[in-house]
């Protein structure tokens, strides 16, 4: 049985304003901090060591520009991230390094902050 689509209401809810720039500008590296998860930006041209032990959470990394290698612990090999690629680091790997490959790398990092629960 077909249902009504409410296209008239959908059109009324749209904002047709034109803006010169649609990018959201964030101050600092924290993009979102909520009771459910944190999202932050990593922007670096040198090695970044991350110790996520206190969070007891997986970490999701998304490469926004540049490229890097993500290495866990004392391993010599790593996972290569290039622009548009992502990786999931399990909670069991709480310490890792981000090594920019050629210049600057920008990543988005998301995790659950279990330290405040």
Short mmCIF file of C-alpha atoms in Angstrom, two decimals:
data_model
loop_
_atom_site.label_atom_id
_atom_site.label_comp_id
_atom_site.label_asym_id
_atom_site.label_seq_id
_atom_site.Cartn_x
_atom_site.Cartn_y
_atom_site.Cartn_z
CA UNK A 1 0.00 0.00 0.00
CA UNK A 2 1.63 3.30 -1.09
CA UNK A 3 2.18 6.00 1.51
CA UNK A 4 2.01 9.77 1.13
CA UNK A 5 5.40 11.38 0.41
CA UNK A 6 4.75 14.85 1.94
CA UNK A 7 6.83 16.56 -0.75
CA UNK A 8 5.14 19.90 -0.07
CA UNK A 9 6.24 19.80 3.57
CA UNK A 10 9.74 18.78 2.52
CA UNK A 11 10.05 21.81 0.23
CA UNK A 12 8.86 24.09 3.05
CA UNK A 13 11.61 22.71 5.32
CA UNK A 14 14.43 23.47 2.84
CA UNK A 15 16.69 26.50 3.26
CA UNK A 16 17.43 27.88 -0.21
CA UNK A 17 19.90 30.53 1.03
CA UNK A 18 23.15 30.82 -0.92
CA UNK A 19 26.31 31.33 1.14
CA UNK A 20 29.78 32.25 -0.13
CA UNK A 21 31.38 29.43 1.92
CA UNK A 22 29.73 26.31 3.32
CA UNK A 23 32.70 24.99 5.29
CA UNK A 24 32.39 24.84 9.05
CA UNK A 25 35.33 26.57 10.75
CA UNK A 26 36.39 25.05 14.07
CA UNK A 27 38.48 26.70 16.74
CA UNK A 28 41.17 24.37 18.02
CA UNK A 29 41.30 20.66 17.43
CA UNK A 30 38.08 19.55 19.13
CA UNK A 31 35.26 19.21 16.63
CA UNK A 32 32.66 17.49 18.80
CA UNK A 33 32.60 16.36 22.41
CA UNK A 34 29.46 14.64 23.64
CA UNK A 35 28.54 12.05 26.22
CA UNK A 36 28.57 9.45 23.45
CA UNK A 37 31.83 10.13 21.60
CA UNK A 38 34.56 12.65 20.83
CA UNK A 39 35.69 13.83 17.41
CA UNK A 40 38.90 15.79 16.99
CA UNK A 41 41.28 16.92 14.27
CA UNK A 42 44.92 15.93 14.02
CA UNK A 43 46.96 18.27 11.81
CA UNK A 44 50.69 17.57 11.88
CA UNK A 45 53.88 17.40 9.85
CA UNK A 46 55.73 15.32 12.47
CA UNK A 47 55.12 12.07 14.35
CA UNK A 48 52.13 12.09 16.70
CA UNK A 49 52.13 9.58 19.54
CA UNK A 50 48.68 8.66 20.86
CA UNK A 51 48.06 6.95 24.20
CA UNK A 52 44.34 6.16 24.40
CA UNK A 53 44.54 3.82 27.44
CA UNK A 54 42.27 5.94 29.64
CA UNK A 55 39.46 5.92 27.05
CA UNK A 56 39.17 2.12 26.65
CA UNK A 57 37.66 2.62 23.20
CA UNK A 58 38.22 1.86 19.56
CA UNK A 59 39.57 4.76 17.50
CA UNK A 60 38.40 5.63 14.02
CA UNK A 61 40.87 7.59 11.87
CA UNK A 62 39.88 9.25 8.59
CA UNK A 63 42.55 10.87 6.43
CA UNK A 64 41.35 14.23 5.08
CA UNK A 65 44.55 15.33 3.33
CA UNK A 66 48.09 14.10 2.87
CA UNK A 67 49.10 10.58 3.82
CA UNK A 68 50.56 8.80 6.82
CA UNK A 69 51.45 5.48 8.33
CA UNK A 70 49.75 4.32 11.54
CA UNK A 71 52.00 2.05 13.61
CA UNK A 72 50.95 0.17 16.73
CA UNK A 73 53.43 -0.40 19.54
CA UNK A 74 56.88 -1.62 18.50
CA UNK A 75 55.79 -2.96 15.11
CA UNK A 76 57.95 -1.93 12.18
CA UNK A 77 55.15 -2.11 9.62
CA UNK A 78 52.11 0.11 9.65
CA UNK A 79 48.83 0.81 7.96
CA UNK A 80 49.11 3.46 5.25
CA UNK A 81 46.33 6.04 5.09
CA UNK A 82 45.90 8.33 2.12
CA UNK A 83 43.31 11.03 1.55
CA UNK A 84 39.81 9.54 1.74
CA UNK A 85 40.86 6.33 3.46
CA UNK A 86 40.10 5.32 7.04
CA UNK A 87 41.09 2.71 9.59
CA UNK A 88 39.63 1.30 12.77
CA UNK A 89 42.02 0.78 15.66
CA UNK A 90 40.61 -1.68 18.21
CA UNK A 91 40.56 -0.76 21.91
CA UNK A 92 43.19 -3.45 22.58
CA UNK A 93 45.71 -1.28 20.67
CA UNK A 94 45.68 1.79 22.90
CA UNK A 95 49.09 3.17 21.94
CA UNK A 96 50.00 4.01 18.37
CA UNK A 97 51.97 6.50 16.30
CA UNK A 98 50.93 8.53 13.29
CA UNK A 99 53.83 9.21 10.95
CA UNK A 100 53.14 11.74 8.15
CA UNK A 101 54.49 10.41 4.84
CA UNK A 102 55.20 13.52 2.74
CA UNK A 103 54.73 16.74 4.65
CA UNK A 104 51.52 17.52 6.50
CA UNK A 105 48.69 15.10 7.22
CA UNK A 106 45.20 15.99 8.42
CA UNK A 107 43.08 13.33 10.12
CA UNK A 108 39.75 13.15 11.87
CA UNK A 109 39.83 10.99 15.00
CA UNK A 110 36.70 9.61 16.67
CA UNK A 111 36.47 7.57 19.89
CA UNK A 112 34.24 6.93 22.89
CA UNK A 113 35.33 8.66 26.09
CA UNK A 114 34.74 5.87 28.63
CA UNK A 115 36.92 7.68 31.21
CA UNK A 116 33.98 9.85 32.35
CA UNK A 117 31.37 7.10 32.77
#
